[in-house]
Coordinates of C-alpha atoms in Angstrom, one line a residue:
M260 CA -23.0 -30.1 1.4
V261 CA -21.4 -32.6 3.9
E262 CA -23.0 -32.7 7.3
S263 CA -21.7 -35.0 10.1
W264 CA -21.0 -35.3 13.8
A265 CA -17.2 -35.3 13.9
T266 CA -15.2 -36.6 16.9
L267 CA -12.5 -34.1 17.6
A268 CA -9.8 -35.4 20.0
A269 CA -9.2 -33.0 22.8
S270 CA -5.9 -32.6 24.7
S271 CA -7.8 -32.5 28.0
A272 CA -11.2 -34.1 27.8
S273 CA -13.4 -33.8 30.9
S274 CA -13.6 -37.0 33.0
A275 CA -16.5 -35.6 35.1
S276 CA -19.8 -36.6 33.5
T277 CA -22.9 -37.3 35.4
G278 CA -24.1 -40.9 35.1
S279 CA -21.0 -42.1 33.3
S280 CA -18.7 -44.9 34.5
A281 CA -14.9 -44.7 34.8
S282 CA -14.6 -46.8 31.7
D283 CA -16.9 -44.4 29.8
D284 CA -14.8 -41.4 30.9
A285 CA -11.6 -43.2 29.8
L286 CA -13.2 -43.9 26.4
R287 CA -14.3 -40.3 26.0
A288 CA -10.9 -39.1 27.0
A289 CA -9.4 -41.4 24.3
L290 CA -11.8 -40.6 21.5
G291 CA -12.5 -36.9 22.3
V292 CA -15.5 -34.7 22.4
D293 CA -18.3 -34.4 19.8
L294 CA -18.6 -31.3 17.7
H295 CA -21.2 -30.6 15.1
L296 CA -19.7 -29.5 11.8
E297 CA -21.8 -28.3 8.8
P298 CA -19.5 -27.5 5.9
T299 CA -21.2 -25.2 3.5
G300 CA -20.2 -23.4 0.3
S301 CA -19.3 -24.3 -3.2
G302 CA -16.7 -26.9 -2.3
V303 CA -16.2 -29.5 0.4
R304 CA -12.7 -28.2 1.3
R305 CA -13.9 -24.6 1.5
G306 CA -16.9 -25.6 3.5
L307 CA -14.8 -27.6 6.0
T308 CA -12.3 -24.9 6.4
D309 CA -15.0 -22.3 7.1
A310 CA -16.7 -24.6 9.6
L311 CA -13.5 -25.3 11.5
R312 CA -12.6 -21.6 11.5
E313 CA -16.0 -20.6 12.8
A314 CA -15.7 -23.2 15.5
V315 CA -12.4 -21.7 16.7
R316 CA -13.6 -18.1 16.3
G317 CA -16.8 -18.8 18.3
G318 CA -15.0 -20.6 21.1
R319 CA -16.4 -24.1 20.5
L320 CA -12.8 -25.2 19.9
A321 CA -10.7 -23.7 22.7
P322 CA -7.0 -22.8 22.3
G323 CA -4.9 -25.9 22.8
T324 CA -7.6 -28.3 21.7
R325 CA -6.1 -31.2 19.7
L326 CA -7.8 -32.1 16.5
P327 CA -8.1 -35.7 15.2
S328 CA -5.8 -36.9 12.4
S329 CA -6.8 -36.1 8.9
R330 CA -7.5 -39.8 8.4
S331 CA -9.9 -40.0 11.4
L332 CA -11.8 -36.8 10.6
A333 CA -12.1 -37.8 6.9
A334 CA -13.6 -41.1 8.0
D335 CA -16.1 -39.4 10.4
L336 CA -17.2 -36.9 7.7
G337 CA -17.1 -39.4 4.8
I338 CA -14.8 -37.2 2.6
A339 CA -11.3 -37.6 1.2
R340 CA -8.4 -37.5 3.5
N341 CA -6.6 -35.0 1.3
T342 CA -9.5 -32.6 1.6
V343 CA -9.1 -32.6 5.4
A344 CA -5.3 -32.3 5.2
D345 CA -5.7 -29.3 2.8
A346 CA -8.2 -27.7 5.1
Y347 CA -5.9 -28.1 8.1
G348 CA -3.1 -26.7 6.0
D349 CA -5.1 -23.6 5.1
L350 CA -6.0 -22.9 8.8
V351 CA -2.4 -23.5 9.9
A352 CA -1.2 -20.9 7.3
E353 CA -3.9 -18.5 8.5
G354 CA -2.8 -18.9 12.2
W355 CA -6.0 -20.6 13.5
L356 CA -4.3 -24.0 14.0
T357 CA -0.7 -25.2 14.7
A358 CA 0.9 -28.4 13.5
R359 CA 4.0 -29.8 15.0
Q360 CA 5.5 -33.3 14.7
G361 CA 4.7 -35.4 17.7
S362 CA 2.0 -33.0 18.9
G363 CA -0.6 -33.3 16.2
T364 CA -2.8 -30.5 15.0
R365 CA -4.1 -28.1 17.6
V366 CA -6.1 -24.9 17.9
A367 CA -3.6 -22.1 18.1
E368 CA -3.0 -20.4 21.4
R369 CA -4.0 -16.8 21.5
T370 CA -2.4 -14.2 23.8
L371 CA -5.0 -11.7 24.9
P372 CA -3.7 -8.1 24.8
P373 CA -4.0 -5.9 27.9
P374 CA -7.2 -3.8 28.1
A375 CA -7.2 -1.3 25.4
P376 CA -7.8 2.5 26.0
E377 CA -11.3 3.6 25.4
S378 CA -10.4 5.3 22.1
T379 CA -8.9 2.0 20.9
R380 CA -11.9 0.0 22.0
R381 CA -14.2 2.5 20.2
A382 CA -12.1 2.1 17.0
R383 CA -12.4 -1.7 17.1
E384 CA -16.2 -1.4 17.6
Q385 CA -16.3 0.8 14.5
G386 CA -14.5 -1.9 12.5
R387 CA -11.0 -0.2 12.3
P388 CA -7.9 -2.4 12.6
T389 CA -5.6 -2.4 15.6
Y390 CA -2.6 -1.8 13.3
D391 CA -2.7 -0.3 9.9
L392 CA 0.1 -1.3 7.6
T393 CA -1.6 -0.4 4.3
P394 CA 0.7 1.7 2.1
G395 CA 0.1 5.2 1.0
T396 CA -0.1 7.3 4.1
P397 CA 2.7 8.9 6.2
D398 CA 2.7 9.1 10.0
L399 CA 0.1 11.8 10.5
A400 CA 1.0 12.2 14.2
T401 CA 4.3 13.8 13.1
F402 CA 2.8 16.5 11.0
P403 CA 4.7 19.7 11.9
R404 CA 1.8 21.6 13.4
T405 CA 3.9 24.2 15.2
G406 CA 6.0 25.0 12.2
W407 CA 3.0 25.0 9.9
L408 CA 1.2 27.4 12.1
K409 CA 4.2 29.8 12.2
A410 CA 4.4 29.6 8.4
A411 CA 0.7 30.2 8.0
R412 CA 0.9 33.3 10.2
R413 CA 3.8 34.8 8.4
A414 CA 2.3 33.9 5.0
L415 CA -1.1 35.5 5.8
T416 CA 0.5 38.6 7.2
A417 CA 2.6 39.1 4.1
A418 CA -0.1 38.2 1.5
P419 CA -1.5 40.9 -0.7
H420 CA -5.2 41.5 -0.7
D421 CA -5.7 40.1 -4.2
A422 CA -4.2 36.8 -3.0
L423 CA -7.7 36.0 -1.6
G424 CA -9.4 36.3 -5.0
Y425 CA -9.9 33.7 -7.6
G426 CA -6.5 34.2 -9.1
D427 CA -4.5 32.3 -11.6
P428 CA -5.7 28.8 -12.5
R429 CA -2.1 27.6 -12.3
G430 CA -2.0 28.5 -8.6
R431 CA -0.3 31.2 -6.4
V432 CA 2.9 32.5 -7.9
E433 CA 4.6 32.3 -4.4
L434 CA 4.2 28.6 -4.3
R435 CA 5.1 28.0 -7.9
T436 CA 8.3 30.0 -7.4
A437 CA 9.2 28.1 -4.2
L438 CA 8.5 24.8 -5.9
A439 CA 10.6 25.6 -8.9
G440 CA 13.6 26.2 -6.7
Y441 CA 13.0 23.1 -4.5
L442 CA 12.3 20.7 -7.4
A443 CA 15.4 21.8 -9.3
R444 CA 17.6 21.4 -6.2
A445 CA 16.1 18.3 -4.7
R446 CA 14.8 16.3 -7.6
G447 CA 16.7 17.5 -10.7
V448 CA 13.6 18.9 -12.4
R449 CA 14.2 21.4 -15.1
V450 CA 11.5 24.0 -14.5
T451 CA 10.4 27.6 -14.3
P452 CA 7.4 28.9 -12.3
D453 CA 5.3 29.5 -15.3
R454 CA 5.4 25.8 -16.2
I455 CA 4.1 24.7 -12.8
M456 CA 0.4 23.9 -12.2
I457 CA -0.9 23.6 -8.6
C458 CA -3.6 21.0 -8.3
A459 CA -5.5 19.3 -5.5
G460 CA -3.4 16.2 -5.3
F461 CA -2.2 13.6 -7.8
A462 CA -5.8 12.5 -8.7
D463 CA -6.8 16.0 -9.6
G464 CA -3.7 16.3 -11.8
L465 CA -4.4 13.0 -13.5
M466 CA -8.0 13.9 -14.3
L467 CA -6.9 17.2 -15.8
L468 CA -4.3 15.4 -18.0
G469 CA -6.8 12.7 -18.9
A470 CA -9.3 15.3 -20.1
V471 CA -6.7 17.0 -22.2
L472 CA -5.4 13.8 -23.7
R473 CA -8.9 12.7 -24.6
E474 CA -9.6 16.0 -26.3
R475 CA -6.4 15.4 -28.3
G476 CA -7.9 12.2 -29.6
L477 CA -6.0 9.7 -27.5
R478 CA -7.8 6.5 -26.8
S479 CA -5.3 4.5 -24.6
L480 CA -2.5 5.0 -22.2
A481 CA 0.2 2.5 -21.2
V482 CA 0.5 1.8 -17.5
E483 CA 2.6 -0.4 -15.3
S484 CA 1.5 -4.0 -14.5
Y485 CA 1.4 -3.1 -10.8
G486 CA -0.1 0.1 -9.6
L487 CA -3.2 1.7 -8.2
D488 CA -6.6 0.9 -9.5
V489 CA -7.9 4.3 -8.5
H490 CA -5.5 5.9 -11.0
W491 CA -6.6 3.4 -13.8
N492 CA -10.2 4.1 -13.0
L493 CA -9.7 7.9 -13.2
L494 CA -8.2 7.4 -16.7
H495 CA -11.1 5.1 -17.7
R496 CA -13.6 7.8 -16.6
S497 CA -11.7 10.2 -18.9
G498 CA -12.4 7.8 -21.8
L499 CA -8.9 6.3 -22.0
R500 CA -8.2 2.6 -22.0
T501 CA -5.2 1.5 -19.9
A502 CA -2.8 -1.1 -21.4
P503 CA -0.4 -2.7 -18.9
L504 CA 3.3 -3.0 -19.7
P505 CA 5.3 -6.1 -18.8
F506 CA 7.4 -6.1 -15.6
D507 CA 10.6 -7.9 -14.6
E508 CA 13.5 -7.6 -12.2
L509 CA 14.7 -4.4 -13.9
G510 CA 11.3 -2.7 -13.6
T511 CA 8.8 -1.9 -16.2
R512 CA 9.8 -2.9 -19.8
T513 CA 9.5 0.5 -21.4
G514 CA 10.6 -0.8 -24.8
D515 CA 7.1 -2.3 -25.0
S516 CA 5.4 1.1 -24.9
T517 CA 6.0 1.9 -28.6
D518 CA 2.4 1.3 -29.6
A519 CA 1.0 3.7 -27.0
P520 CA 0.7 7.4 -27.4
A521 CA 1.4 8.0 -23.7
V522 CA 2.6 6.1 -20.6
L523 CA 2.2 6.6 -16.9
L524 CA 5.3 5.5 -14.8
T525 CA 6.7 5.6 -11.3
P526 CA 10.4 5.5 -12.4
A527 CA 12.1 6.6 -9.2
H528 CA 10.4 4.0 -7.0
Q529 CA 8.0 1.7 -8.8
F530 CA 4.7 1.4 -6.9
P531 CA 4.3 -1.1 -5.3
M532 CA 7.2 -3.3 -6.3
G533 CA 9.7 -0.7 -5.1
V534 CA 12.5 -0.9 -7.7
P535 CA 13.8 2.1 -9.6
L536 CA 13.5 2.0 -13.3
H537 CA 16.8 0.7 -14.8
P538 CA 18.9 3.4 -16.4
D539 CA 18.8 1.7 -19.8
R540 CA 15.0 1.7 -19.6
R541 CA 14.9 5.3 -18.5
A542 CA 16.8 6.2 -21.6
A543 CA 14.7 3.9 -23.8
V544 CA 11.4 5.4 -22.8
V545 CA 12.7 9.0 -23.3
D546 CA 14.0 8.0 -26.7
W547 CA 10.6 6.5 -27.5
A548 CA 8.8 9.7 -26.6
R549 CA 11.2 11.8 -28.7
R550 CA 10.9 9.5 -31.7
T551 CA 7.1 9.1 -31.7
G552 CA 6.0 12.4 -30.0
G553 CA 4.7 10.3 -27.1
L554 CA 4.1 11.7 -23.6
I555 CA 5.4 10.4 -20.3
L556 CA 3.5 11.0 -17.1
E557 CA 6.0 10.7 -14.2
D558 CA 4.5 10.0 -10.8
D559 CA 7.2 11.0 -8.3
Y560 CA 5.1 10.1 -5.3
D561 CA 7.8 9.6 -2.7
G562 CA 11.0 10.8 -4.3
E563 CA 12.3 12.5 -1.2
F564 CA 12.6 9.2 0.8
R565 CA 15.6 7.3 -0.3
Y566 CA 17.8 5.8 2.4
D567 CA 20.9 4.0 1.2
R568 CA 22.3 6.4 -1.4
Q569 CA 21.4 9.6 -3.3
P570 CA 17.8 9.8 -4.5
V571 CA 17.1 8.8 -8.1
G572 CA 16.6 12.0 -10.0
A573 CA 13.4 12.8 -11.9
L574 CA 13.0 11.4 -15.3
Q575 CA 11.7 14.8 -16.4
G576 CA 15.3 16.1 -16.2
L577 CA 16.2 14.0 -19.3
D578 CA 13.6 15.8 -21.5
P579 CA 11.2 18.4 -20.1
D580 CA 9.4 18.6 -23.4
Q581 CA 8.2 15.0 -23.3
V582 CA 7.6 14.4 -19.6
V583 CA 4.9 15.7 -17.3
Y584 CA 6.2 15.6 -13.8
L585 CA 3.7 15.1 -11.0
G586 CA 4.4 15.4 -7.3
T587 CA 2.4 16.0 -4.1
A588 CA 2.8 16.8 -0.4
S589 CA 0.8 13.7 0.5
K590 CA 3.7 11.6 1.6
S591 CA 6.1 14.3 2.9
L592 CA 3.4 16.2 4.9
A593 CA -0.2 14.9 4.8
P594 CA -2.7 13.9 2.1
G595 CA -5.4 16.0 3.7
L596 CA -3.7 19.2 2.6
R597 CA -4.8 18.3 -1.0
L598 CA -1.7 20.0 -2.4
G599 CA 0.0 18.6 -5.6
W600 CA 1.8 20.0 -8.6
M601 CA 2.5 19.3 -12.2
V602 CA 5.5 20.5 -14.3
L603 CA 4.1 20.7 -17.8
P604 CA 5.8 20.6 -21.2
R605 CA 5.5 23.8 -23.1
S606 CA 3.3 22.1 -25.7
L607 CA 0.8 21.1 -23.0
A608 CA 0.7 24.0 -20.6
A609 CA -2.0 26.2 -22.3
E610 CA -4.4 23.3 -22.8
V611 CA -4.2 22.1 -19.2
T612 CA -4.5 25.7 -17.9
A613 CA -7.7 26.1 -20.0
V614 CA -9.2 22.9 -18.5
K615 CA -8.3 23.9 -15.0
G616 CA -9.7 27.4 -15.5
G617 CA -12.9 25.9 -16.8
G618 CA -13.9 24.3 -13.5
G619 CA -11.1 22.1 -12.1
W620 CA -10.6 21.5 -8.4
S621 CA -8.5 24.1 -6.6
S622 CA -6.4 24.0 -3.5
G623 CA -7.0 26.6 -0.8
V624 CA -5.0 29.9 -1.3
L625 CA -4.0 30.0 2.4
D626 CA -2.5 26.5 2.2
Q627 CA -0.7 27.4 -1.0
L628 CA 0.8 30.4 0.7
T629 CA 1.7 28.5 3.8
L630 CA 3.5 25.8 1.9
A631 CA 5.4 28.4 -0.1
E632 CA 6.6 30.0 3.2
F633 CA 7.3 26.5 4.7
I634 CA 9.6 25.7 1.7
T635 CA 11.4 29.1 1.5
S636 CA 12.1 29.2 5.2
G637 CA 13.9 25.9 5.1
A638 CA 11.3 24.2 7.4
Y639 CA 10.2 21.8 4.7
D640 CA 13.8 20.5 4.1
R641 CA 14.2 20.0 7.9
H642 CA 10.9 18.2 8.2
V643 CA 11.7 15.9 5.3
R644 CA 15.2 15.1 6.7
A645 CA 13.7 14.2 10.1
A646 CA 11.0 12.1 8.5
R647 CA 13.6 10.3 6.4
L648 CA 15.6 9.3 9.5
R649 CA 12.4 8.1 11.3
Y650 CA 11.1 6.0 8.4
R651 CA 14.6 4.5 7.9
R652 CA 14.6 3.4 11.5
R653 CA 11.2 1.7 11.0
R654 CA 12.5 0.0 7.8
D655 CA 15.6 -1.3 9.6
A656 CA 13.4 -2.6 12.5
L657 CA 11.2 -4.4 9.9
V658 CA 14.2 -6.0 8.3
A659 CA 15.6 -7.1 11.6
A660 CA 12.3 -8.5 12.8
L661 CA 12.0 -10.6 9.6
S662 CA 15.5 -11.9 9.9
A663 CA 15.0 -13.0 13.5
R664 CA 11.4 -14.3 13.3
A665 CA 10.6 -15.0 9.6
P666 CA 13.9 -15.7 7.9
E667 CA 12.2 -17.3 4.9
V668 CA 10.4 -14.1 4.1
H669 CA 12.5 -11.5 2.2
A670 CA 11.8 -7.8 2.0
T671 CA 12.3 -6.1 -1.3
G672 CA 12.0 -2.6 -2.6
I673 CA 13.3 -1.2 0.7
A674 CA 15.9 1.3 -0.6
A675 CA 13.3 4.0 -0.7
G676 CA 9.8 5.0 0.1
L677 CA 7.3 4.2 2.9
H678 CA 6.6 0.5 2.1
A679 CA 8.2 -2.8 1.5
V680 CA 7.2 -5.9 -0.5
L681 CA 7.4 -9.2 1.5
R682 CA 7.7 -12.1 -0.9
L683 CA 5.6 -15.2 0.2
P684 CA 5.6 -18.9 -0.8
A685 CA 3.5 -19.5 -3.9
G686 CA -0.2 -19.8 -3.1
T687 CA -0.1 -18.4 0.4
E688 CA -1.0 -14.7 -0.1
P689 CA -4.8 -15.1 0.5
S690 CA -4.4 -17.1 3.7
V691 CA -1.7 -14.7 5.1
V692 CA -4.0 -11.7 4.4
R693 CA -6.9 -13.5 6.2
A694 CA -4.6 -14.3 9.1
A695 CA -3.5 -10.7 9.3
A696 CA -7.1 -9.6 9.6
W697 CA -7.6 -12.1 12.4
Q698 CA -4.7 -10.4 14.2
G699 CA -6.3 -7.0 13.8
L700 CA -3.7 -6.1 11.2
A701 CA -4.6 -4.2 8.0
V702 CA -2.3 -5.1 5.2
H703 CA -2.6 -5.5 1.4
G704 CA -1.6 -8.5 -0.7
L705 CA 0.3 -7.7 -3.9
S706 CA -2.5 -9.1 -6.0
R707 CA -4.6 -6.1 -5.1
F708 CA -2.3 -3.9 -7.2
R709 CA -2.0 -6.1 -10.3
H710 CA -3.7 -4.7 -13.4
P711 CA -6.5 -7.0 -14.5
D712 CA -5.0 -7.2 -18.0
A713 CA -1.4 -7.8 -17.0
T714 CA 0.5 -10.6 -18.7
T715 CA 3.3 -10.6 -16.1
A716 CA 3.2 -13.8 -14.0
P717 CA 1.5 -13.1 -10.6
L718 CA 3.6 -13.1 -7.4
D719 CA 2.5 -13.9 -3.9
A720 CA 3.6 -11.1 -1.5
L721 CA 2.5 -8.6 1.1
V722 CA 2.8 -4.8 0.5
V723 CA 3.6 -3.5 4.0
G724 CA 3.4 0.2 4.6
Y725 CA 5.5 1.4 7.5
G726 CA 4.6 5.0 7.4
T727 CA 1.1 5.0 8.9
P728 CA 1.6 3.6 12.5
P729 CA 2.8 6.1 15.1
D730 CA 6.1 5.4 16.7
H731 CA 4.7 4.0 19.9
A732 CA 2.7 1.4 17.9
W733 CA 5.4 0.2 15.6
S734 CA 6.8 -2.6 17.7
G735 CA 3.3 -4.0 18.3
A736 CA 2.6 -3.8 14.6
L737 CA 5.8 -5.8 13.9
D738 CA 4.8 -8.4 16.4
A739 CA 1.4 -8.9 14.8
L740 CA 3.0 -9.0 11.3
C741 CA 5.5 -11.7 12.3
R742 CA 2.8 -13.8 13.8
V743 CA 1.0 -14.2 10.5
L744 CA 4.0 -14.8 8.2
P745 CA 4.7 -18.3 7.1

């Protein structure tokens, strides 16, 4: 541990000091004010960075305070100059300090926001961020409450008495019939109602499939290099090992899945990278499944939201006998509904139904009937179209803000979905995520989604969800985001 009194040059040192002469005041103004630094931790650089950050956070270094040169501070602390320069660089990247030629290194100015409403202050006290740009959730403020209530009233009025019983493990026939028509029309899925299984969201469907695959003797499943650890963990709990496939600019390299008995993919809009699976690779993975008897699990988590051209159709349409299609209402409506569905190959339907009937989770009957009515009345299509326009405007605002305020940062994966990937200079992702937290901004780095066994070279990036903030907060969220980008 390095411990020293470091003289930090201030831009406006006080000249009023009791008992000091004018020459003493001039000397203090020239050399600066004393600040006690105690770098701690496993390394000198890390310790110095933490100590300076805490001095700014705690107010001992006020905004605008000019810090000494790296040479001067290194001499005061008895450490290498490069260590100080690197610590300064880390804090500049995080937004704590600024460095401009001719002005030196200074504590960054911070603009205090206007007094927040009581609900916002309460949220901050409870540890919630001011702006949430984490991916995975739609704008819940736009849930169609009025339309949903109307559909619920009509559905409950028309429901037969036996609809309120335990019923078919596959789910209510009204919803399976409505989904069969919608999925065929909107996503190109080849399906009949008897092949649909209603489940309590994607996780429930994945657990059911994991149990069946394990009973069939499968030991591993190929997955994408980037994805959600919660899905990998669910498969692990089912007794399946996950083996990541390589990834490049054309998407997941499906030709490498030949040694796996099954593969989990997001082909329409890879999560989180945002690219659709290349047509050649779509064909290749289906050919692999036909040739080997392999199974493809298709996660179509946000297939409705494509902005610049027609949506990419479901992979299931190429071969319904080799693909399990999984979708949910989590992005189009709300995750709290716990409504999802699987379109099962004929060879798998009986086994999954048996597992579901033996104690799987179940979605509420009233919500199933309501969604069926919401779809058949056309209200679901109208809601999705309105949501698509709203999210496209947000995406366009994000791209425009980056062009104007952070032109070196490029957004990718923006043709569809509710998130974008912002590529960052190599090595800057951790500092940008920390700077975002300082700005009250919740955002995930791309490394969070990388499979621990992936061989694909890691990339530095932010995964920015633009679905969660309500419309009135979007401009403020963009401002906070642009402040932390390099």
